mmCIF file of N, CA and C in Angstrom:
data_model
loop_
_atom_site.group_PDB
_atom_site.id
_atom_site.type_symbol
_atom_site.label_atom_id
_atom_site.label_comp_id
_atom_site.label_asym_id
_atom_site.label_seq_id
_atom_site.Cartn_x
_atom_site.Cartn_y
_atom_site.Cartn_z
ATOM 1 N N UNK A 30 -34.468 40.121 -114.015
ATOM 2 C CA UNK A 30 -33.401 39.183 -114.300
ATOM 3 C C UNK A 30 -32.834 39.486 -115.689
ATOM 4 N N UNK A 31 -31.555 39.429 -115.796
ATOM 5 C CA UNK A 31 -30.847 39.658 -117.050
ATOM 6 C C UNK A 31 -31.138 38.505 -118.024
ATOM 7 N N UNK A 32 -31.311 38.810 -119.337
ATOM 8 C CA UNK A 32 -31.596 37.732 -120.295
ATOM 9 C C UNK A 32 -30.533 36.642 -120.309
ATOM 10 N N UNK A 33 -29.269 37.010 -120.180
ATOM 11 C CA UNK A 33 -28.199 36.012 -120.186
ATOM 12 C C UNK A 33 -28.307 35.104 -118.970
ATOM 13 N N UNK A 34 -28.662 35.674 -117.822
ATOM 14 C CA UNK A 34 -28.846 34.861 -116.620
ATOM 15 C C UNK A 34 -30.039 33.925 -116.786
ATOM 16 N N UNK A 35 -31.082 34.382 -117.489
ATOM 17 C CA UNK A 35 -32.253 33.536 -117.732
ATOM 18 C C UNK A 35 -31.862 32.315 -118.548
ATOM 19 N N UNK A 36 -31.042 32.513 -119.577
ATOM 20 C CA UNK A 36 -30.612 31.406 -120.425
ATOM 21 C C UNK A 36 -29.732 30.454 -119.630
ATOM 22 N N UNK A 37 -28.794 31.009 -118.876
ATOM 23 C CA UNK A 37 -27.900 30.159 -118.096
ATOM 24 C C UNK A 37 -28.661 29.353 -117.057
ATOM 25 N N UNK A 38 -29.707 29.937 -116.487
ATOM 26 C CA UNK A 38 -30.501 29.241 -115.479
ATOM 27 C C UNK A 38 -31.499 28.280 -116.108
ATOM 28 N N UNK A 39 -31.632 28.315 -117.416
ATOM 29 C CA UNK A 39 -32.568 27.438 -118.100
ATOM 30 C C UNK A 39 -33.998 27.934 -118.018
ATOM 31 N N UNK A 40 -34.176 29.201 -117.680
ATOM 32 C CA UNK A 40 -35.502 29.776 -117.528
ATOM 33 C C UNK A 40 -35.922 30.408 -118.851
ATOM 34 N N UNK A 41 -36.342 29.579 -119.797
ATOM 35 C CA UNK A 41 -36.705 30.056 -121.123
ATOM 36 C C UNK A 41 -38.004 30.843 -121.110
ATOM 37 N N UNK A 42 -38.885 30.556 -120.152
ATOM 38 C CA UNK A 42 -40.149 31.287 -120.058
ATOM 39 C C UNK A 42 -39.881 32.745 -119.714
ATOM 40 N N UNK A 43 -38.961 32.978 -118.767
ATOM 41 C CA UNK A 43 -38.618 34.358 -118.396
ATOM 42 C C UNK A 43 -37.962 35.073 -119.575
ATOM 43 N N UNK A 44 -37.142 34.357 -120.306
ATOM 44 C CA UNK A 44 -36.498 34.969 -121.471
ATOM 45 C C UNK A 44 -37.530 35.308 -122.535
ATOM 46 N N UNK A 45 -38.478 34.402 -122.790
ATOM 47 C CA UNK A 45 -39.517 34.657 -123.791
ATOM 48 C C UNK A 45 -40.386 35.837 -123.365
ATOM 49 N N UNK A 46 -40.693 35.937 -122.084
ATOM 50 C CA UNK A 46 -41.496 37.060 -121.599
ATOM 51 C C UNK A 46 -40.711 38.365 -121.712
ATOM 52 N N UNK A 47 -39.418 38.311 -121.476
ATOM 53 C CA UNK A 47 -38.576 39.506 -121.578
ATOM 54 C C UNK A 47 -38.463 39.980 -123.021
ATOM 55 N N UNK A 48 -38.249 39.062 -123.930
ATOM 56 C CA UNK A 48 -38.033 39.420 -125.330
ATOM 57 C C UNK A 48 -39.347 39.678 -126.066
ATOM 58 N N UNK A 49 -40.422 39.071 -125.623
ATOM 59 C CA UNK A 49 -41.706 39.279 -126.271
ATOM 60 C C UNK A 49 -42.119 38.085 -127.106
ATOM 61 N N UNK A 50 -43.413 38.010 -127.330
ATOM 62 C CA UNK A 50 -43.969 36.889 -128.081
ATOM 63 C C UNK A 50 -43.496 36.885 -129.525
ATOM 64 N N UNK A 51 -43.364 38.062 -130.127
ATOM 65 C CA UNK A 51 -42.944 38.119 -131.533
ATOM 66 C C UNK A 51 -41.534 37.580 -131.708
ATOM 67 N N UNK A 52 -40.666 37.808 -130.717
ATOM 68 C CA UNK A 52 -39.314 37.249 -130.776
ATOM 69 C C UNK A 52 -39.381 35.725 -130.756
ATOM 70 N N UNK A 53 -40.199 35.200 -129.860
ATOM 71 C CA UNK A 53 -40.326 33.746 -129.747
ATOM 72 C C UNK A 53 -40.866 33.140 -131.037
ATOM 73 N N UNK A 54 -41.876 33.762 -131.616
ATOM 74 C CA UNK A 54 -42.451 33.262 -132.867
ATOM 75 C C UNK A 54 -41.408 33.339 -133.986
ATOM 76 N N UNK A 55 -40.685 34.450 -134.068
ATOM 77 C CA UNK A 55 -39.638 34.576 -135.079
ATOM 78 C C UNK A 55 -38.558 33.526 -134.911
ATOM 79 N N UNK A 56 -38.171 33.274 -133.661
ATOM 80 C CA UNK A 56 -37.152 32.262 -133.394
ATOM 81 C C UNK A 56 -37.639 30.876 -133.802
ATOM 82 N N UNK A 57 -38.883 30.559 -133.451
ATOM 83 C CA UNK A 57 -39.441 29.244 -133.794
ATOM 84 C C UNK A 57 -39.539 29.071 -135.306
ATOM 85 N N UNK A 58 -39.983 30.109 -135.997
ATOM 86 C CA UNK A 58 -40.079 30.037 -137.456
ATOM 87 C C UNK A 58 -38.690 29.887 -138.068
ATOM 88 N N UNK A 59 -37.732 30.654 -137.570
ATOM 89 C CA UNK A 59 -36.370 30.560 -138.091
ATOM 90 C C UNK A 59 -35.771 29.184 -137.897
ATOM 91 N N UNK A 60 -35.970 28.610 -136.719
ATOM 92 C CA UNK A 60 -35.443 27.271 -136.446
ATOM 93 C C UNK A 60 -36.104 26.240 -137.349
ATOM 94 N N UNK A 61 -37.426 26.344 -137.516
ATOM 95 C CA UNK A 61 -38.149 25.393 -138.367
ATOM 96 C C UNK A 61 -37.729 25.527 -139.825
ATOM 97 N N UNK A 62 -37.573 26.766 -140.303
ATOM 98 C CA UNK A 62 -37.167 26.991 -141.691
ATOM 99 C C UNK A 62 -35.761 26.457 -141.927
ATOM 100 N N UNK A 63 -34.864 26.688 -140.954
ATOM 101 C CA UNK A 63 -33.492 26.199 -141.095
ATOM 102 C C UNK A 63 -33.472 24.675 -141.201
ATOM 103 N N UNK A 64 -34.234 24.010 -140.348
ATOM 104 C CA UNK A 64 -34.290 22.554 -140.373
ATOM 105 C C UNK A 64 -34.901 22.057 -141.675
ATOM 106 N N UNK A 65 -35.996 22.675 -142.108
ATOM 107 C CA UNK A 65 -36.650 22.288 -143.357
ATOM 108 C C UNK A 65 -35.711 22.473 -144.541
ATOM 109 N N UNK A 66 -35.011 23.612 -144.594
ATOM 110 C CA UNK A 66 -34.113 23.870 -145.721
ATOM 111 C C UNK A 66 -32.949 22.885 -145.757
ATOM 112 N N UNK A 67 -32.415 22.519 -144.590
ATOM 113 C CA UNK A 67 -31.337 21.537 -144.569
ATOM 114 C C UNK A 67 -31.797 20.215 -145.166
ATOM 115 N N UNK A 68 -32.979 19.770 -144.759
ATOM 116 C CA UNK A 68 -33.503 18.506 -145.265
ATOM 117 C C UNK A 68 -33.783 18.597 -146.760
ATOM 118 N N UNK A 69 -34.420 19.701 -147.191
ATOM 119 C CA UNK A 69 -34.769 19.843 -148.603
ATOM 120 C C UNK A 69 -33.529 19.953 -149.487
ATOM 121 N N UNK A 70 -32.530 20.727 -149.060
ATOM 122 C CA UNK A 70 -31.307 20.839 -149.863
ATOM 123 C C UNK A 70 -30.606 19.491 -149.975
ATOM 124 N N UNK A 71 -30.606 18.720 -148.903
ATOM 125 C CA UNK A 71 -29.993 17.400 -148.962
ATOM 126 C C UNK A 71 -30.741 16.500 -149.948
ATOM 127 N N UNK A 72 -32.083 16.483 -149.848
ATOM 128 C CA UNK A 72 -32.868 15.625 -150.737
ATOM 129 C C UNK A 72 -32.754 16.049 -152.198
ATOM 130 N N UNK A 73 -32.885 17.341 -152.460
ATOM 131 C CA UNK A 73 -32.794 17.837 -153.841
ATOM 132 C C UNK A 73 -31.391 17.603 -154.399
ATOM 133 N N UNK A 74 -30.377 17.843 -153.591
ATOM 134 C CA UNK A 74 -29.003 17.604 -154.039
ATOM 135 C C UNK A 74 -28.754 16.143 -154.358
ATOM 136 N N UNK A 75 -29.289 15.259 -153.526
ATOM 137 C CA UNK A 75 -29.127 13.826 -153.764
ATOM 138 C C UNK A 75 -29.831 13.401 -155.047
ATOM 139 N N UNK A 76 -31.053 13.901 -155.234
ATOM 140 C CA UNK A 76 -31.801 13.553 -156.453
ATOM 141 C C UNK A 76 -31.085 14.073 -157.696
ATOM 142 N N UNK A 77 -30.597 15.320 -157.644
ATOM 143 C CA UNK A 77 -29.882 15.867 -158.805
ATOM 144 C C UNK A 77 -28.588 15.106 -159.070
ATOM 145 N N UNK A 78 -27.885 14.728 -158.022
ATOM 146 C CA UNK A 78 -26.657 13.956 -158.195
ATOM 147 C C UNK A 78 -26.951 12.611 -158.859
ATOM 148 N N UNK A 79 -28.013 11.965 -158.426
ATOM 149 C CA UNK A 79 -28.402 10.690 -159.044
ATOM 150 C C UNK A 79 -28.766 10.896 -160.513
ATOM 151 N N UNK A 80 -29.507 11.973 -160.812
ATOM 152 C CA UNK A 80 -29.857 12.255 -162.211
ATOM 153 C C UNK A 80 -28.618 12.515 -163.055
ATOM 154 N N UNK A 81 -27.650 13.284 -162.518
ATOM 155 C CA UNK A 81 -26.417 13.550 -163.267
ATOM 156 C C UNK A 81 -25.662 12.258 -163.562
ATOM 157 N N UNK A 82 -25.549 11.404 -162.559
ATOM 158 C CA UNK A 82 -24.806 10.148 -162.738
ATOM 159 C C UNK A 82 -25.513 9.247 -163.749
ATOM 160 N N UNK A 83 -26.822 9.127 -163.638
ATOM 161 C CA UNK A 83 -27.559 8.277 -164.575
ATOM 162 C C UNK A 83 -27.498 8.814 -166.005
ATOM 163 N N UNK A 84 -27.549 10.138 -166.158
ATOM 164 C CA UNK A 84 -27.452 10.704 -167.494
ATOM 165 C C UNK A 84 -26.030 10.550 -168.043
ATOM 166 N N UNK A 85 -25.030 10.735 -167.201
ATOM 167 C CA UNK A 85 -23.644 10.599 -167.634
ATOM 168 C C UNK A 85 -23.353 9.174 -168.125
ATOM 169 N N UNK A 86 -23.950 8.199 -167.453
ATOM 170 C CA UNK A 86 -23.751 6.802 -167.844
ATOM 171 C C UNK A 86 -24.676 6.368 -168.973
ATOM 172 N N UNK A 87 -25.522 7.268 -169.461
ATOM 173 C CA UNK A 87 -26.390 6.977 -170.596
ATOM 174 C C UNK A 87 -27.587 6.103 -170.265
ATOM 175 N N UNK A 88 -27.917 5.999 -168.994
ATOM 176 C CA UNK A 88 -29.045 5.150 -168.597
ATOM 177 C C UNK A 88 -30.383 5.871 -168.771
ATOM 178 N N UNK A 89 -30.383 7.192 -168.647
ATOM 179 C CA UNK A 89 -31.605 7.973 -168.843
ATOM 180 C C UNK A 89 -31.255 9.240 -169.608
ATOM 181 N N UNK A 90 -32.276 9.873 -170.157
ATOM 182 C CA UNK A 90 -32.117 11.166 -170.819
ATOM 183 C C UNK A 90 -32.953 12.173 -170.039
ATOM 184 N N UNK A 91 -32.290 13.179 -169.482
ATOM 185 C CA UNK A 91 -32.969 14.186 -168.663
ATOM 186 C C UNK A 91 -33.213 15.420 -169.520
ATOM 187 N N UNK A 92 -34.446 15.897 -169.526
ATOM 188 C CA UNK A 92 -34.802 17.108 -170.255
ATOM 189 C C UNK A 92 -34.748 18.286 -169.272
ATOM 190 N N UNK A 93 -33.600 18.953 -169.255
ATOM 191 C CA UNK A 93 -33.362 20.021 -168.280
ATOM 192 C C UNK A 93 -34.233 21.238 -168.546
ATOM 193 N N UNK A 94 -34.721 21.411 -169.759
ATOM 194 C CA UNK A 94 -35.608 22.541 -170.073
ATOM 195 C C UNK A 94 -36.906 22.443 -169.274
ATOM 196 N N UNK A 95 -37.382 21.235 -169.028
ATOM 197 C CA UNK A 95 -38.572 21.043 -168.214
ATOM 198 C C UNK A 95 -38.345 21.482 -166.775
ATOM 199 N N UNK A 96 -37.164 21.160 -166.238
ATOM 200 C CA UNK A 96 -36.812 21.611 -164.886
ATOM 201 C C UNK A 96 -36.765 23.133 -164.822
ATOM 202 N N UNK A 97 -36.197 23.735 -165.862
ATOM 203 C CA UNK A 97 -36.091 25.192 -165.896
ATOM 204 C C UNK A 97 -37.465 25.846 -165.946
ATOM 205 N N UNK A 98 -38.392 25.263 -166.683
ATOM 206 C CA UNK A 98 -39.753 25.798 -166.770
ATOM 207 C C UNK A 98 -40.444 25.750 -165.408
ATOM 208 N N UNK A 99 -40.299 24.633 -164.713
ATOM 209 C CA UNK A 99 -40.904 24.498 -163.382
ATOM 210 C C UNK A 99 -40.270 25.487 -162.407
ATOM 211 N N UNK A 100 -38.952 25.612 -162.445
ATOM 212 C CA UNK A 100 -38.246 26.534 -161.562
ATOM 213 C C UNK A 100 -38.702 27.972 -161.801
ATOM 214 N N UNK A 101 -38.788 28.376 -163.059
ATOM 215 C CA UNK A 101 -39.233 29.742 -163.372
ATOM 216 C C UNK A 101 -40.685 29.965 -162.934
ATOM 217 N N UNK A 102 -41.523 28.950 -163.034
ATOM 218 C CA UNK A 102 -42.900 29.061 -162.570
ATOM 219 C C UNK A 102 -42.984 29.263 -161.060
ATOM 220 N N UNK A 103 -42.138 28.551 -160.327
ATOM 221 C CA UNK A 103 -42.113 28.708 -158.871
ATOM 222 C C UNK A 103 -41.657 30.108 -158.495
ATOM 223 N N UNK A 104 -40.623 30.605 -159.150
ATOM 224 C CA UNK A 104 -40.119 31.958 -158.864
ATOM 225 C C UNK A 104 -41.182 33.000 -159.203
ATOM 226 N N UNK A 105 -41.879 32.820 -160.310
ATOM 227 C CA UNK A 105 -42.945 33.751 -160.696
ATOM 228 C C UNK A 105 -44.076 33.748 -159.679
ATOM 229 N N UNK A 106 -44.406 32.585 -159.155
ATOM 230 C CA UNK A 106 -45.483 32.488 -158.170
ATOM 231 C C UNK A 106 -45.089 33.083 -156.820
ATOM 232 N N UNK A 107 -43.846 32.882 -156.391
ATOM 233 C CA UNK A 107 -43.443 33.273 -155.043
ATOM 234 C C UNK A 107 -43.100 34.757 -154.929
ATOM 235 N N UNK A 108 -42.719 35.403 -156.023
ATOM 236 C CA UNK A 108 -42.290 36.802 -155.971
ATOM 237 C C UNK A 108 -43.359 37.739 -155.415
ATOM 238 N N UNK A 109 -44.615 37.729 -155.864
ATOM 239 C CA UNK A 109 -45.601 38.639 -155.271
ATOM 240 C C UNK A 109 -45.922 38.304 -153.814
ATOM 241 N N UNK A 110 -45.793 37.042 -153.430
ATOM 242 C CA UNK A 110 -46.074 36.659 -152.046
ATOM 243 C C UNK A 110 -45.018 37.212 -151.101
ATOM 244 N N UNK A 111 -43.784 37.243 -151.545
ATOM 245 C CA UNK A 111 -42.728 37.818 -150.703
ATOM 246 C C UNK A 111 -42.915 39.317 -150.531
ATOM 247 N N UNK A 112 -43.439 39.987 -151.555
ATOM 248 C CA UNK A 112 -43.737 41.418 -151.428
ATOM 249 C C UNK A 112 -44.818 41.662 -150.391
ATOM 250 N N UNK A 113 -45.823 40.788 -150.337
ATOM 251 C CA UNK A 113 -46.875 40.901 -149.330
ATOM 252 C C UNK A 113 -46.340 40.682 -147.934
ATOM 253 N N UNK A 114 -45.376 39.770 -147.787
ATOM 254 C CA UNK A 114 -44.750 39.535 -146.489
ATOM 255 C C UNK A 114 -43.983 40.768 -146.034
ATOM 256 N N UNK A 115 -43.304 41.416 -146.968
ATOM 257 C CA UNK A 115 -42.557 42.631 -146.637
ATOM 258 C C UNK A 115 -43.512 43.731 -146.187
ATOM 259 N N UNK A 116 -44.634 43.907 -146.888
ATOM 260 C CA UNK A 116 -45.608 44.925 -146.501
ATOM 261 C C UNK A 116 -46.203 44.635 -145.131
ATOM 262 N N UNK A 117 -46.467 43.381 -144.828
ATOM 263 C CA UNK A 117 -47.002 43.002 -143.522
ATOM 264 C C UNK A 117 -46.004 43.312 -142.414
ATOM 265 N N UNK A 118 -44.737 42.990 -142.659
ATOM 266 C CA UNK A 118 -43.713 43.213 -141.638
ATOM 267 C C UNK A 118 -43.495 44.705 -141.385
ATOM 268 N N UNK A 119 -43.490 45.516 -142.428
ATOM 269 C CA UNK A 119 -43.265 46.949 -142.227
ATOM 270 C C UNK A 119 -44.478 47.627 -141.610
ATOM 271 N N UNK A 120 -45.673 47.080 -141.807
ATOM 272 C CA UNK A 120 -46.870 47.653 -141.189
ATOM 273 C C UNK A 120 -46.871 47.407 -139.688
ATOM 274 N N UNK A 121 -46.232 46.343 -139.244
ATOM 275 C CA UNK A 121 -46.159 45.994 -137.823
ATOM 276 C C UNK A 121 -44.705 46.064 -137.361
ATOM 277 N N UNK A 122 -44.070 47.201 -137.585
ATOM 278 C CA UNK A 122 -42.626 47.312 -137.401
ATOM 279 C C UNK A 122 -42.165 47.065 -135.973
ATOM 280 N N UNK A 123 -42.946 47.465 -134.986
ATOM 281 C CA UNK A 123 -42.475 47.296 -133.615
ATOM 282 C C UNK A 123 -42.297 45.829 -133.261
ATOM 283 N N UNK A 124 -43.269 45.000 -133.583
ATOM 284 C CA UNK A 124 -43.117 43.580 -133.287
ATOM 285 C C UNK A 124 -42.299 42.876 -134.365
ATOM 286 N N UNK A 125 -42.262 43.453 -135.566
ATOM 287 C CA UNK A 125 -41.496 42.835 -136.653
ATOM 288 C C UNK A 125 -40.003 42.879 -136.367
ATOM 289 N N UNK A 126 -39.543 43.907 -135.679
ATOM 290 C CA UNK A 126 -38.114 43.979 -135.379
ATOM 291 C C UNK A 126 -37.708 42.862 -134.428
ATOM 292 N N UNK A 127 -38.521 42.593 -133.407
ATOM 293 C CA UNK A 127 -38.201 41.506 -132.490
ATOM 294 C C UNK A 127 -38.376 40.155 -133.181
ATOM 295 N N UNK A 128 -39.387 40.037 -134.044
ATOM 296 C CA UNK A 128 -39.573 38.793 -134.791
ATOM 297 C C UNK A 128 -38.399 38.578 -135.742
ATOM 298 N N UNK A 129 -37.908 39.656 -136.358
ATOM 299 C CA UNK A 129 -36.746 39.551 -137.231
ATOM 300 C C UNK A 129 -35.508 39.114 -136.480
ATOM 301 N N UNK A 130 -35.335 39.642 -135.264
ATOM 302 C CA UNK A 130 -34.202 39.222 -134.434
ATOM 303 C C UNK A 130 -34.335 37.751 -134.079
ATOM 304 N N UNK A 131 -35.546 37.335 -133.701
ATOM 305 C CA UNK A 131 -35.767 35.925 -133.391
ATOM 306 C C UNK A 131 -35.540 35.042 -134.598
ATOM 307 N N UNK A 132 -35.985 35.490 -135.771
ATOM 308 C CA UNK A 132 -35.771 34.740 -137.002
ATOM 309 C C UNK A 132 -34.289 34.603 -137.297
ATOM 310 N N UNK A 133 -33.555 35.690 -137.115
ATOM 311 C CA UNK A 133 -32.111 35.660 -137.339
ATOM 312 C C UNK A 133 -31.437 34.670 -136.396
ATOM 313 N N UNK A 134 -31.800 34.726 -135.117
ATOM 314 C CA UNK A 134 -31.181 33.824 -134.150
ATOM 315 C C UNK A 134 -31.589 32.377 -134.387
ATOM 316 N N UNK A 135 -32.811 32.169 -134.884
ATOM 317 C CA UNK A 135 -33.241 30.811 -135.191
ATOM 318 C C UNK A 135 -32.548 30.242 -136.414
ATOM 319 N N UNK A 136 -32.191 31.106 -137.361
ATOM 320 C CA UNK A 136 -31.537 30.655 -138.590
ATOM 321 C C UNK A 136 -30.023 30.579 -138.483
ATOM 322 N N UNK A 137 -29.447 31.242 -137.489
ATOM 323 C CA UNK A 137 -27.991 31.304 -137.435
ATOM 324 C C UNK A 137 -27.389 29.935 -137.205
ATOM 325 N N UNK A 138 -26.179 29.793 -137.692
ATOM 326 C CA UNK A 138 -25.487 28.509 -137.617
ATOM 327 C C UNK A 138 -24.744 28.411 -136.297
ATOM 328 N N UNK A 139 -24.905 27.291 -135.628
ATOM 329 C CA UNK A 139 -24.189 27.082 -134.353
ATOM 330 C C UNK A 139 -23.054 26.128 -134.547
#
């Protein structure tokens, strides 16, 4: 059965079997990451907007240097972990390509 026919027929199991488990896992991770990022960006944006408004009105004093220190610490911590993810993906290139396709399709905007 053609993958497009599987989707149209609602036969997701046949599509997952055709594309492979790594594609399905990549798609699920991509969809979950997209949803998580949408929620986090909304929450962080709302909190920052509230902080800007409160500081502009003189109700609080925000020390932005502290935020910058925390941000730089997070970037320093995450950088070596992303390198390990890249090494893992290239070591398993055959399944990583299908997982990457699934991740892309899970993250794409509809």
